[in-house]
CSV table of C-alpha atoms in Angstrom, one decimal:
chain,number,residue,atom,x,y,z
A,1,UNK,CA,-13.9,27.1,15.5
A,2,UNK,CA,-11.8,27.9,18.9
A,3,UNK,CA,-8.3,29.0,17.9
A,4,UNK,CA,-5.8,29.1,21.0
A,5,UNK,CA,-1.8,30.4,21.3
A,6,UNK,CA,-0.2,28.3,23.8
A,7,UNK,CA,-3.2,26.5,24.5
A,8,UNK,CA,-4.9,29.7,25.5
A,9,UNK,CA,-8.3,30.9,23.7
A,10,UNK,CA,-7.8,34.1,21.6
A,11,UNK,CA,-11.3,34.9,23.0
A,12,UNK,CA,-9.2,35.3,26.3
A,13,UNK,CA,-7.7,38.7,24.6
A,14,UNK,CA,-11.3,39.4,23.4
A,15,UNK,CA,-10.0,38.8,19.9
A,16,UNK,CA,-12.6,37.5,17.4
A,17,UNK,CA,-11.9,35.0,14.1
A,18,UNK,CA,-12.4,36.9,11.2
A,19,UNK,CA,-11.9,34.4,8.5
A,20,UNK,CA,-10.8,36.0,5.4
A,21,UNK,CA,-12.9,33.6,2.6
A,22,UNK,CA,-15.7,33.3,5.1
A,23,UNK,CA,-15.0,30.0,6.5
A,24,UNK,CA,-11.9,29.9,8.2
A,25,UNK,CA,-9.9,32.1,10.3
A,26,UNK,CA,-6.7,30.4,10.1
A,27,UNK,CA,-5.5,29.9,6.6
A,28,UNK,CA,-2.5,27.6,5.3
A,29,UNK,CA,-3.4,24.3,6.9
A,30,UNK,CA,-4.3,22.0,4.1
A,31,UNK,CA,-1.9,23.7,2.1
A,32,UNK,CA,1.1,20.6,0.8
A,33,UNK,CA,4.8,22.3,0.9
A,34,UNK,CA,7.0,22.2,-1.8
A,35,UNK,CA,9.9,19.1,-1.2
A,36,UNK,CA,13.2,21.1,-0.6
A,37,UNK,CA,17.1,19.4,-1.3
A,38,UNK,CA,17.4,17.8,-4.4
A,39,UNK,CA,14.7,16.1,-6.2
A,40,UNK,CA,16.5,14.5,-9.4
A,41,UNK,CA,19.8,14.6,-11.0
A,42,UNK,CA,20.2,15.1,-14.7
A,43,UNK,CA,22.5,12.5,-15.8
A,44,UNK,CA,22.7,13.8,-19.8
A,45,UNK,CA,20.9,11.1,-21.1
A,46,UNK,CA,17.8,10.8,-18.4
A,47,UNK,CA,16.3,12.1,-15.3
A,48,UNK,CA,17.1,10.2,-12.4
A,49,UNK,CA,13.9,11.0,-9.8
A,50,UNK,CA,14.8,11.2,-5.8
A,51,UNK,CA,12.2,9.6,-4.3
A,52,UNK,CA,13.5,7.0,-1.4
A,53,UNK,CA,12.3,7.9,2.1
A,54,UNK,CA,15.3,10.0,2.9
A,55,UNK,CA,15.4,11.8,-0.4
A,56,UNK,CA,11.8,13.3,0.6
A,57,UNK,CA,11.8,16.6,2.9
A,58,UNK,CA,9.5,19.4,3.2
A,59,UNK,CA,9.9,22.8,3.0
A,60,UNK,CA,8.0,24.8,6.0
A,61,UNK,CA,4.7,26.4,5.5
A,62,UNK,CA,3.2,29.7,6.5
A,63,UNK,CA,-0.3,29.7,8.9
A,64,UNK,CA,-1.8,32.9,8.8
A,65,UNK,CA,-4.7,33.5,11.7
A,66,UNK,CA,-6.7,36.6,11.0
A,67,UNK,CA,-8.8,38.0,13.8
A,68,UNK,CA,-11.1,41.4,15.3
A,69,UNK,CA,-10.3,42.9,18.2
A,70,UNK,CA,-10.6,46.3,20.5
A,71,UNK,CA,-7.3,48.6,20.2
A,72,UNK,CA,-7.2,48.7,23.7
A,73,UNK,CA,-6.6,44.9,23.7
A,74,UNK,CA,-4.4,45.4,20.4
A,75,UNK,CA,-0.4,45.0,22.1
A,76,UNK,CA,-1.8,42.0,24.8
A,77,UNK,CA,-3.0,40.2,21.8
A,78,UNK,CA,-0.1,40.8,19.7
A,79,UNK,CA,2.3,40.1,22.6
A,80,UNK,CA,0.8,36.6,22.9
A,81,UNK,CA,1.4,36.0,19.4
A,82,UNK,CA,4.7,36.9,18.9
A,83,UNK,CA,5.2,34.9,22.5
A,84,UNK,CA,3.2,31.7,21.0
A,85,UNK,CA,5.3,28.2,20.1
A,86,UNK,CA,1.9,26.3,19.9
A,87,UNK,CA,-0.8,27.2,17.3
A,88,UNK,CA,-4.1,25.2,17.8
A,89,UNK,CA,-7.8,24.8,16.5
A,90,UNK,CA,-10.6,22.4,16.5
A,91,UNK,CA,-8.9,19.4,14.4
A,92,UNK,CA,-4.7,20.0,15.1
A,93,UNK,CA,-2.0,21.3,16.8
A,94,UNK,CA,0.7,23.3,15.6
A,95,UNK,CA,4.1,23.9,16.2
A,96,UNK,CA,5.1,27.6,15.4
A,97,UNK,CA,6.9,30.9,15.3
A,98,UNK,CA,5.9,34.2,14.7
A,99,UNK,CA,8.6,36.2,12.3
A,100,UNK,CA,7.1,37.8,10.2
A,101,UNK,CA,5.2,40.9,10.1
A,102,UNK,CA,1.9,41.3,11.6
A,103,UNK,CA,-0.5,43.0,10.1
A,104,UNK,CA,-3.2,45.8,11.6
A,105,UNK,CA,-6.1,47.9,9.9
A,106,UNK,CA,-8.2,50.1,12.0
A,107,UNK,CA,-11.4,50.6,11.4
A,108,UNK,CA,-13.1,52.8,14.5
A,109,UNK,CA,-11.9,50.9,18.0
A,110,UNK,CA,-11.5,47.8,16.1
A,111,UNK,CA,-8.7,46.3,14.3
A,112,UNK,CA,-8.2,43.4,11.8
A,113,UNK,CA,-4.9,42.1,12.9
A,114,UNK,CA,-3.5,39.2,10.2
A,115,UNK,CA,-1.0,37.1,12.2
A,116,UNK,CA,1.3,35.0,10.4
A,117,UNK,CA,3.0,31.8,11.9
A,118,UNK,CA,5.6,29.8,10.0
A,119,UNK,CA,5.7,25.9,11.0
A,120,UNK,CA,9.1,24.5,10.4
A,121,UNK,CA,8.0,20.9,10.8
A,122,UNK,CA,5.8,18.9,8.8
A,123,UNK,CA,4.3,15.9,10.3
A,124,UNK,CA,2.4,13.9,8.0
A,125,UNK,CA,-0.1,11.3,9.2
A,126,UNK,CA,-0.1,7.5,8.8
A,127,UNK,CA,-2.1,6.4,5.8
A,128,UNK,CA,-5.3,4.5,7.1
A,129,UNK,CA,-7.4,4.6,3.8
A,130,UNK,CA,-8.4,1.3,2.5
A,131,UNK,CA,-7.5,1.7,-1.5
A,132,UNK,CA,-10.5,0.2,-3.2
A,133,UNK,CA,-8.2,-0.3,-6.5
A,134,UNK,CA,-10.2,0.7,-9.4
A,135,UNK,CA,-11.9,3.9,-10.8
A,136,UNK,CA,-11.2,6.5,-13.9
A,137,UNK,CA,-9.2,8.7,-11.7
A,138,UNK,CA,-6.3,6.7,-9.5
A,139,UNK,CA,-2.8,7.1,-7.9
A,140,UNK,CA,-1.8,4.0,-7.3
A,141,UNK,CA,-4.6,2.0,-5.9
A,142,UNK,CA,-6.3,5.0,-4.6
A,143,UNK,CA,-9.5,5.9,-6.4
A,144,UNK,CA,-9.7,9.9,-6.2
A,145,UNK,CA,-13.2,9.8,-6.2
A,146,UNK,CA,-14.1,7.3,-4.0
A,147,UNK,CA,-11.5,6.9,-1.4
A,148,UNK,CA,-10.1,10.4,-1.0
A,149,UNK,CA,-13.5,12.5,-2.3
A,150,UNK,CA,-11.6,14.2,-4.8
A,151,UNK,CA,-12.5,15.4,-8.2
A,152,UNK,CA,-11.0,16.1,-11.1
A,153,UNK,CA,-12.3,18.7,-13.6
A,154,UNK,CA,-9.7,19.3,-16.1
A,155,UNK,CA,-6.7,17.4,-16.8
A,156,UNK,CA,-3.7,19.6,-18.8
A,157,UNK,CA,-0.3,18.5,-20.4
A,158,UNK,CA,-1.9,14.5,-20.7
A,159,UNK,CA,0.1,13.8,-23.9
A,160,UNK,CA,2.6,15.9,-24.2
A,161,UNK,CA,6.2,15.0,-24.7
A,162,UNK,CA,9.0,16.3,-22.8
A,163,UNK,CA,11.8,18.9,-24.0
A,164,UNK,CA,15.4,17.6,-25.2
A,165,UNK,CA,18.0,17.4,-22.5
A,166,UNK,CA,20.4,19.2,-23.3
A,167,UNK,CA,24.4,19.0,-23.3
A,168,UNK,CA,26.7,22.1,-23.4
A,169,UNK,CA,28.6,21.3,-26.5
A,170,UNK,CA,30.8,23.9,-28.4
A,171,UNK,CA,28.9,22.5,-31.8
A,172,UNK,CA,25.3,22.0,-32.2
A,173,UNK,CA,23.8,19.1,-30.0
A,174,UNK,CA,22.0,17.2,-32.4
A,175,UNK,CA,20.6,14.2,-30.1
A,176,UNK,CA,17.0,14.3,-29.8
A,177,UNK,CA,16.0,11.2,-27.9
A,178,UNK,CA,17.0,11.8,-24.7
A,179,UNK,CA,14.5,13.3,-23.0
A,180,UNK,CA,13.0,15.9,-19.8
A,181,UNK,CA,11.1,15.1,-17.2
A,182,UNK,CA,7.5,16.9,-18.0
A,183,UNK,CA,4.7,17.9,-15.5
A,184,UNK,CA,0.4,16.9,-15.8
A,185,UNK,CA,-1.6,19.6,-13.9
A,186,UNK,CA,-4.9,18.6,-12.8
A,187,UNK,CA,-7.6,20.5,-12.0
A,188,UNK,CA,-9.2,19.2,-8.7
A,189,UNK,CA,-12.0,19.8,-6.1
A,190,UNK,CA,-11.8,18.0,-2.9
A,191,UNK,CA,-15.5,17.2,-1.1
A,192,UNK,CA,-16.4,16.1,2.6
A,193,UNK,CA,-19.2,16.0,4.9
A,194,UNK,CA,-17.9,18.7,7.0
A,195,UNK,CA,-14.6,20.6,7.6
A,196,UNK,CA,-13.1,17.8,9.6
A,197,UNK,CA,-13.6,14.9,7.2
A,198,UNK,CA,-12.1,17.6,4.6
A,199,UNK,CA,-9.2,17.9,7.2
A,200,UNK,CA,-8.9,14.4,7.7
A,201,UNK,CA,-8.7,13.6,3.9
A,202,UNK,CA,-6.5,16.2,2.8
A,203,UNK,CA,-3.5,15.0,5.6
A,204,UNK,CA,-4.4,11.5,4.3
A,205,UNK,CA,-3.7,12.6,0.5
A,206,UNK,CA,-0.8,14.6,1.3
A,207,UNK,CA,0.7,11.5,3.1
A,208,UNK,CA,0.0,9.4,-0.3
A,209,UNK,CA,1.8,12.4,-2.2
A,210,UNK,CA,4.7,12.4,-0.3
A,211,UNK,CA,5.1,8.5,0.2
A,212,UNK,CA,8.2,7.1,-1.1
A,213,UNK,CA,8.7,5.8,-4.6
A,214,UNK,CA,7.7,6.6,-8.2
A,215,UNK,CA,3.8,6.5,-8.1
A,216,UNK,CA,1.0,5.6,-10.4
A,217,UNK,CA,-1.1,7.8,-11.6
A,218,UNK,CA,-4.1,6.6,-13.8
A,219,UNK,CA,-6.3,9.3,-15.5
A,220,UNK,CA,-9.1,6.9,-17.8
A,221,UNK,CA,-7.1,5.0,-20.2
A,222,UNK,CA,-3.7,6.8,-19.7
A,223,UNK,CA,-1.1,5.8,-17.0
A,224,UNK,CA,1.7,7.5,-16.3
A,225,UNK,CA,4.8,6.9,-13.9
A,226,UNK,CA,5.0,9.7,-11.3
A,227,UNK,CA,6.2,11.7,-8.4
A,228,UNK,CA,5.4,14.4,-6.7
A,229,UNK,CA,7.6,17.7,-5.6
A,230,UNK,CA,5.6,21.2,-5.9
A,231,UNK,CA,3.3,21.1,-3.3
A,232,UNK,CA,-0.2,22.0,-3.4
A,233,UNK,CA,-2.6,25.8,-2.3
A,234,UNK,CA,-6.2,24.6,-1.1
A,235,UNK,CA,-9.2,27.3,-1.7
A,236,UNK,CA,-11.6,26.7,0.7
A,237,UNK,CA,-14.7,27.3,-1.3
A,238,UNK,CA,-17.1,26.0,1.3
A,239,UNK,CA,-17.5,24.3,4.4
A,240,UNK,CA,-17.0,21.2,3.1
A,241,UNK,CA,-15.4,21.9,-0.3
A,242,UNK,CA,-12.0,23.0,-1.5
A,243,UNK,CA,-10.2,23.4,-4.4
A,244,UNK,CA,-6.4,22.9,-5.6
A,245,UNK,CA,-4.3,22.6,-8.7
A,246,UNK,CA,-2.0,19.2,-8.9
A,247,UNK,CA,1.3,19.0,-10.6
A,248,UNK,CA,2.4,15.7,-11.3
A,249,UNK,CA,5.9,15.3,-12.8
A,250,UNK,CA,5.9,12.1,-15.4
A,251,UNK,CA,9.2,10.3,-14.9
Protein backbone atom coordinates (compact mmCIF):
# COMPACT_ATOMS: atom_id res chain seq x y z
CA UNK A 1 0.00 0.00 0.00
CA UNK A 2 1.39 3.79 -0.75
CA UNK A 3 0.02 6.14 1.89
CA UNK A 4 0.44 9.90 0.94
CA UNK A 5 -0.30 13.47 3.09
CA UNK A 6 -1.28 16.01 0.66
CA UNK A 7 -0.83 13.83 -2.08
CA UNK A 8 2.76 13.34 -1.17
CA UNK A 9 4.34 9.68 -0.39
CA UNK A 10 5.31 9.25 3.32
CA UNK A 11 8.23 7.31 1.71
CA UNK A 12 9.19 10.95 0.68
CA UNK A 13 10.06 11.62 4.62
CA UNK A 14 11.64 8.09 4.59
CA UNK A 15 8.74 7.00 6.80
CA UNK A 16 7.81 3.25 6.48
CA UNK A 17 3.99 1.64 7.04
CA UNK A 18 4.02 -0.26 10.04
CA UNK A 19 0.64 -1.77 10.18
CA UNK A 20 -0.32 -2.50 13.60
CA UNK A 21 -2.54 -6.09 12.94
CA UNK A 22 -0.09 -6.84 10.14
CA UNK A 23 -2.04 -5.87 7.22
CA UNK A 24 -2.71 -2.41 7.25
CA UNK A 25 -0.99 0.71 8.24
CA UNK A 26 -3.83 2.96 8.27
CA UNK A 27 -6.63 1.83 10.56
CA UNK A 28 -10.27 3.23 10.90
CA UNK A 29 -11.39 3.14 7.27
CA UNK A 30 -14.07 0.47 7.11
CA UNK A 31 -15.04 1.44 10.33
CA UNK A 32 -19.32 2.69 10.07
CA UNK A 33 -19.81 5.88 12.56
CA UNK A 34 -22.34 6.10 15.01
CA UNK A 35 -25.55 8.46 13.55
CA UNK A 36 -25.45 11.66 15.72
CA UNK A 37 -28.88 14.19 16.43
CA UNK A 38 -31.66 12.45 17.33
CA UNK A 39 -32.55 8.99 16.33
CA UNK A 40 -36.21 8.40 17.82
CA UNK A 41 -38.60 10.17 20.09
CA UNK A 42 -40.31 8.34 22.88
CA UNK A 43 -43.85 9.31 22.60
CA UNK A 44 -45.07 7.22 26.09
CA UNK A 45 -46.82 4.75 24.34
CA UNK A 46 -44.16 3.81 21.34
CA UNK A 47 -40.89 4.52 19.81
CA UNK A 48 -41.13 6.69 16.90
CA UNK A 49 -37.70 5.77 14.72
CA UNK A 50 -35.93 8.85 12.72
CA UNK A 51 -35.06 7.39 9.72
CA UNK A 52 -36.00 9.86 6.62
CA UNK A 53 -32.95 11.11 4.55
CA UNK A 54 -32.54 14.20 6.63
CA UNK A 55 -32.99 12.52 9.95
CA UNK A 56 -29.66 10.44 9.07
CA UNK A 57 -26.18 12.06 9.90
CA UNK A 58 -22.90 10.70 10.86
CA UNK A 59 -20.74 11.32 13.45
CA UNK A 60 -16.90 11.75 12.30
CA UNK A 61 -14.47 8.96 12.56
CA UNK A 62 -10.85 8.75 13.67
CA UNK A 63 -7.96 7.29 10.86
CA UNK A 64 -5.03 6.45 12.61
CA UNK A 65 -1.71 5.82 10.15
CA UNK A 66 1.06 4.19 11.99
CA UNK A 67 4.50 4.25 10.53
CA UNK A 68 8.79 3.67 11.07
CA UNK A 69 11.01 6.15 10.62
CA UNK A 70 14.76 7.61 11.46
CA UNK A 71 14.60 10.37 14.40
CA UNK A 72 16.51 12.48 12.34
CA UNK A 73 13.48 12.58 9.86
CA UNK A 74 11.09 12.47 13.08
CA UNK A 75 9.80 16.62 13.21
CA UNK A 76 9.72 16.73 8.90
CA UNK A 77 7.46 13.82 9.15
CA UNK A 78 5.41 15.03 11.96
CA UNK A 79 5.31 18.53 10.48
CA UNK A 80 3.67 17.17 7.29
CA UNK A 81 1.12 15.58 9.29
CA UNK A 82 -0.01 17.93 11.48
CA UNK A 83 0.15 20.22 8.01
CA UNK A 84 -1.95 17.45 6.00
CA UNK A 85 -5.94 18.28 4.86
CA UNK A 86 -5.77 15.17 2.47
CA UNK A 87 -5.22 11.61 3.69
CA UNK A 88 -4.78 8.98 0.86
CA UNK A 89 -4.00 5.22 0.04
CA UNK A 90 -4.38 2.78 -2.68
CA UNK A 91 -8.38 2.55 -2.78
CA UNK A 92 -9.64 6.36 -1.28
CA UNK A 93 -9.04 9.67 -0.48
CA UNK A 94 -9.54 11.34 2.61
CA UNK A 95 -10.45 14.47 3.90
CA UNK A 96 -8.65 15.26 7.31
CA UNK A 97 -7.19 16.98 10.35
CA UNK A 98 -4.75 16.21 12.65
CA UNK A 99 -5.77 17.18 16.46
CA UNK A 100 -5.07 14.91 18.39
CA UNK A 101 -2.01 13.66 19.94
CA UNK A 102 0.68 11.91 18.02
CA UNK A 103 2.29 9.29 19.27
CA UNK A 104 6.27 8.33 19.27
CA UNK A 105 8.27 5.27 20.77
CA UNK A 106 11.90 5.04 20.24
CA UNK A 107 13.47 2.16 19.82
CA UNK A 108 17.45 2.84 18.77
CA UNK A 109 17.30 5.64 15.67
CA UNK A 110 13.93 4.54 14.83
CA UNK A 111 10.64 5.52 15.98
CA UNK A 112 7.02 4.17 15.66
CA UNK A 113 5.15 7.27 15.33
CA UNK A 114 0.94 6.52 15.47
CA UNK A 115 -0.67 9.54 13.68
CA UNK A 116 -4.19 10.03 14.19
CA UNK A 117 -6.51 11.99 11.71
CA UNK A 118 -10.11 12.70 12.45
CA UNK A 119 -12.44 13.00 9.13
CA UNK A 120 -15.38 15.21 9.82
CA UNK A 121 -17.21 14.19 6.57
CA UNK A 122 -18.63 11.02 5.71
CA UNK A 123 -19.23 10.36 2.12
CA UNK A 124 -20.99 7.30 1.49
CA UNK A 125 -21.00 5.66 -1.99
CA UNK A 126 -23.97 5.08 -4.34
CA UNK A 127 -25.34 1.61 -4.00
CA UNK A 128 -24.54 -0.49 -7.29
CA UNK A 129 -25.14 -4.07 -5.92
CA UNK A 130 -27.72 -5.98 -7.71
CA UNK A 131 -29.92 -7.56 -4.66
CA UNK A 132 -30.42 -11.15 -5.67
CA UNK A 133 -33.60 -11.29 -3.13
CA UNK A 134 -33.40 -14.51 -1.36
CA UNK A 135 -31.10 -16.31 1.06
CA UNK A 136 -31.14 -17.30 5.07
CA UNK A 137 -29.42 -14.21 5.90
CA UNK A 138 -31.07 -10.74 4.19
CA UNK A 139 -31.59 -6.95 4.80
CA UNK A 140 -33.95 -6.16 2.65
CA UNK A 141 -33.39 -7.77 -0.64
CA UNK A 142 -29.73 -8.09 0.02
CA UNK A 143 -28.50 -11.57 0.57
CA UNK A 144 -25.43 -11.20 3.14
CA UNK A 145 -23.82 -14.03 1.82
CA UNK A 146 -24.02 -13.73 -1.62
CA UNK A 147 -24.26 -10.14 -2.57
CA UNK A 148 -22.25 -8.46 0.09
CA UNK A 149 -19.79 -11.67 1.09
CA UNK A 150 -20.77 -11.46 4.57
CA UNK A 151 -21.27 -14.06 7.18
CA UNK A 152 -22.91 -14.49 10.05
CA UNK A 153 -21.75 -16.65 12.93
CA UNK A 154 -23.84 -16.03 15.82
CA UNK A 155 -26.98 -14.26 16.10
CA UNK A 156 -27.88 -12.76 19.94
CA UNK A 157 -31.12 -11.10 21.36
CA UNK A 158 -33.33 -12.90 18.23
CA UNK A 159 -36.46 -13.31 20.44
CA UNK A 160 -36.30 -11.19 22.99
CA UNK A 161 -38.87 -8.72 24.00
CA UNK A 162 -38.31 -5.23 24.71
CA UNK A 163 -38.40 -3.46 28.29
CA UNK A 164 -41.71 -1.41 29.41
CA UNK A 165 -41.66 2.33 28.54
CA UNK A 166 -41.91 3.91 31.23
CA UNK A 167 -43.92 7.13 32.51
CA UNK A 168 -42.87 9.23 35.47
CA UNK A 169 -45.96 8.84 37.65
CA UNK A 170 -46.12 9.80 41.38
CA UNK A 171 -47.96 6.07 41.87
CA UNK A 172 -46.85 2.91 40.43
CA UNK A 173 -47.06 2.68 36.48
CA UNK A 174 -48.80 -0.34 35.99
CA UNK A 175 -49.07 -0.43 32.06
CA UNK A 176 -47.14 -3.21 30.62
CA UNK A 177 -47.90 -3.13 26.94
CA UNK A 178 -46.32 -0.42 25.76
CA UNK A 179 -43.18 -1.32 24.78
CA UNK A 180 -38.93 -0.34 24.00
CA UNK A 181 -37.31 -0.42 21.21
CA UNK A 182 -34.65 -3.57 21.59
CA UNK A 183 -31.36 -4.27 19.69
CA UNK A 184 -30.21 -7.95 17.61
CA UNK A 185 -26.38 -8.20 17.62
CA UNK A 186 -24.92 -10.30 15.05
CA UNK A 187 -21.89 -11.79 14.85
CA UNK A 188 -20.33 -11.25 11.32
CA UNK A 189 -17.25 -11.91 9.13
CA UNK A 190 -16.95 -10.10 5.90
CA UNK A 191 -14.81 -12.11 2.93
CA UNK A 192 -13.25 -10.74 -0.46
CA UNK A 193 -10.86 -11.70 -2.96
CA UNK A 194 -8.47 -9.07 -1.90
CA UNK A 195 -8.34 -5.87 0.19
CA UNK A 196 -10.01 -3.83 -2.43
CA UNK A 197 -13.18 -5.94 -3.13
CA UNK A 198 -13.24 -5.94 0.93
CA UNK A 199 -13.03 -2.12 0.55
CA UNK A 200 -15.46 -1.94 -2.11
CA UNK A 201 -18.06 -4.08 -0.21
CA UNK A 202 -17.87 -2.70 3.06
CA UNK A 203 -18.62 1.22 1.60
CA UNK A 204 -21.42 -0.61 -0.31
CA UNK A 205 -22.93 -2.15 3.01
CA UNK A 206 -22.42 0.90 4.99
CA UNK A 207 -24.44 2.80 2.28
CA UNK A 208 -27.40 0.00 2.70
CA UNK A 209 -27.06 0.62 6.57
CA UNK A 210 -27.45 4.11 6.39
CA UNK A 211 -30.16 4.26 3.58
CA UNK A 212 -33.29 5.87 4.48
CA UNK A 213 -36.27 4.10 6.02
CA UNK A 214 -37.13 1.27 8.41
CA UNK A 215 -35.23 -1.88 6.88
CA UNK A 216 -35.80 -5.52 6.70
CA UNK A 217 -33.81 -7.70 8.17
CA UNK A 218 -34.38 -11.54 7.56
CA UNK A 219 -32.28 -14.02 9.75
CA UNK A 220 -33.85 -17.80 8.52
CA UNK A 221 -37.37 -17.83 9.44
CA UNK A 222 -37.49 -14.67 11.61
CA UNK A 223 -37.99 -11.09 10.12
CA UNK A 224 -37.78 -8.25 11.85
CA UNK A 225 -38.45 -4.45 11.12
CA UNK A 226 -35.18 -2.44 11.51
CA UNK A 227 -32.83 0.48 11.49
CA UNK A 228 -29.65 1.12 12.07
CA UNK A 229 -27.76 3.84 14.50
CA UNK A 230 -24.47 2.46 16.33
CA UNK A 231 -22.09 2.12 13.84
CA UNK A 232 -19.92 -0.65 13.23
CA UNK A 233 -15.49 -1.47 14.33
CA UNK A 234 -13.98 -3.82 11.47
CA UNK A 235 -11.00 -6.27 12.57
CA UNK A 236 -9.01 -6.85 9.85
CA UNK A 237 -8.13 -10.47 10.38
CA UNK A 238 -6.60 -10.99 6.93
CA UNK A 239 -6.04 -9.66 3.71
CA UNK A 240 -9.13 -10.35 2.56
CA UNK A 241 -11.13 -10.98 5.77
CA UNK A 242 -12.61 -8.86 8.47
CA UNK A 243 -14.65 -9.09 11.21
CA UNK A 244 -17.39 -6.76 12.99
CA UNK A 245 -20.25 -7.01 15.43
CA UNK A 246 -23.84 -5.61 14.10
CA UNK A 247 -26.45 -3.95 16.19
CA UNK A 248 -29.75 -3.89 14.75
CA UNK A 249 -32.44 -1.99 16.64
CA UNK A 250 -36.03 -3.82 16.04
CA UNK A 251 -38.61 -1.09 15.71
Amino acid sequence: MIYKLNNISISSFDATPSPENGHLALSGILDLPKRIGATEYNWGTSIEPFVDAEDIELDGRTLTLNVAIRKIDLDAFKSACVACRELSFDYDTFQVIQKDEIKVDIVGDYCRVSVPFWQNEIVLPEITVIPSGTGEYRIDNFNLVKDLGIHVSQSGNLLNIAGRIDVQTTELYTRTNYRGTRTIDLSCSMAGINFGDIYNKMLQFHSLLMSPGIHTLSIRNNTFPVYFKDGLTANIIAENIINFTLRATVA
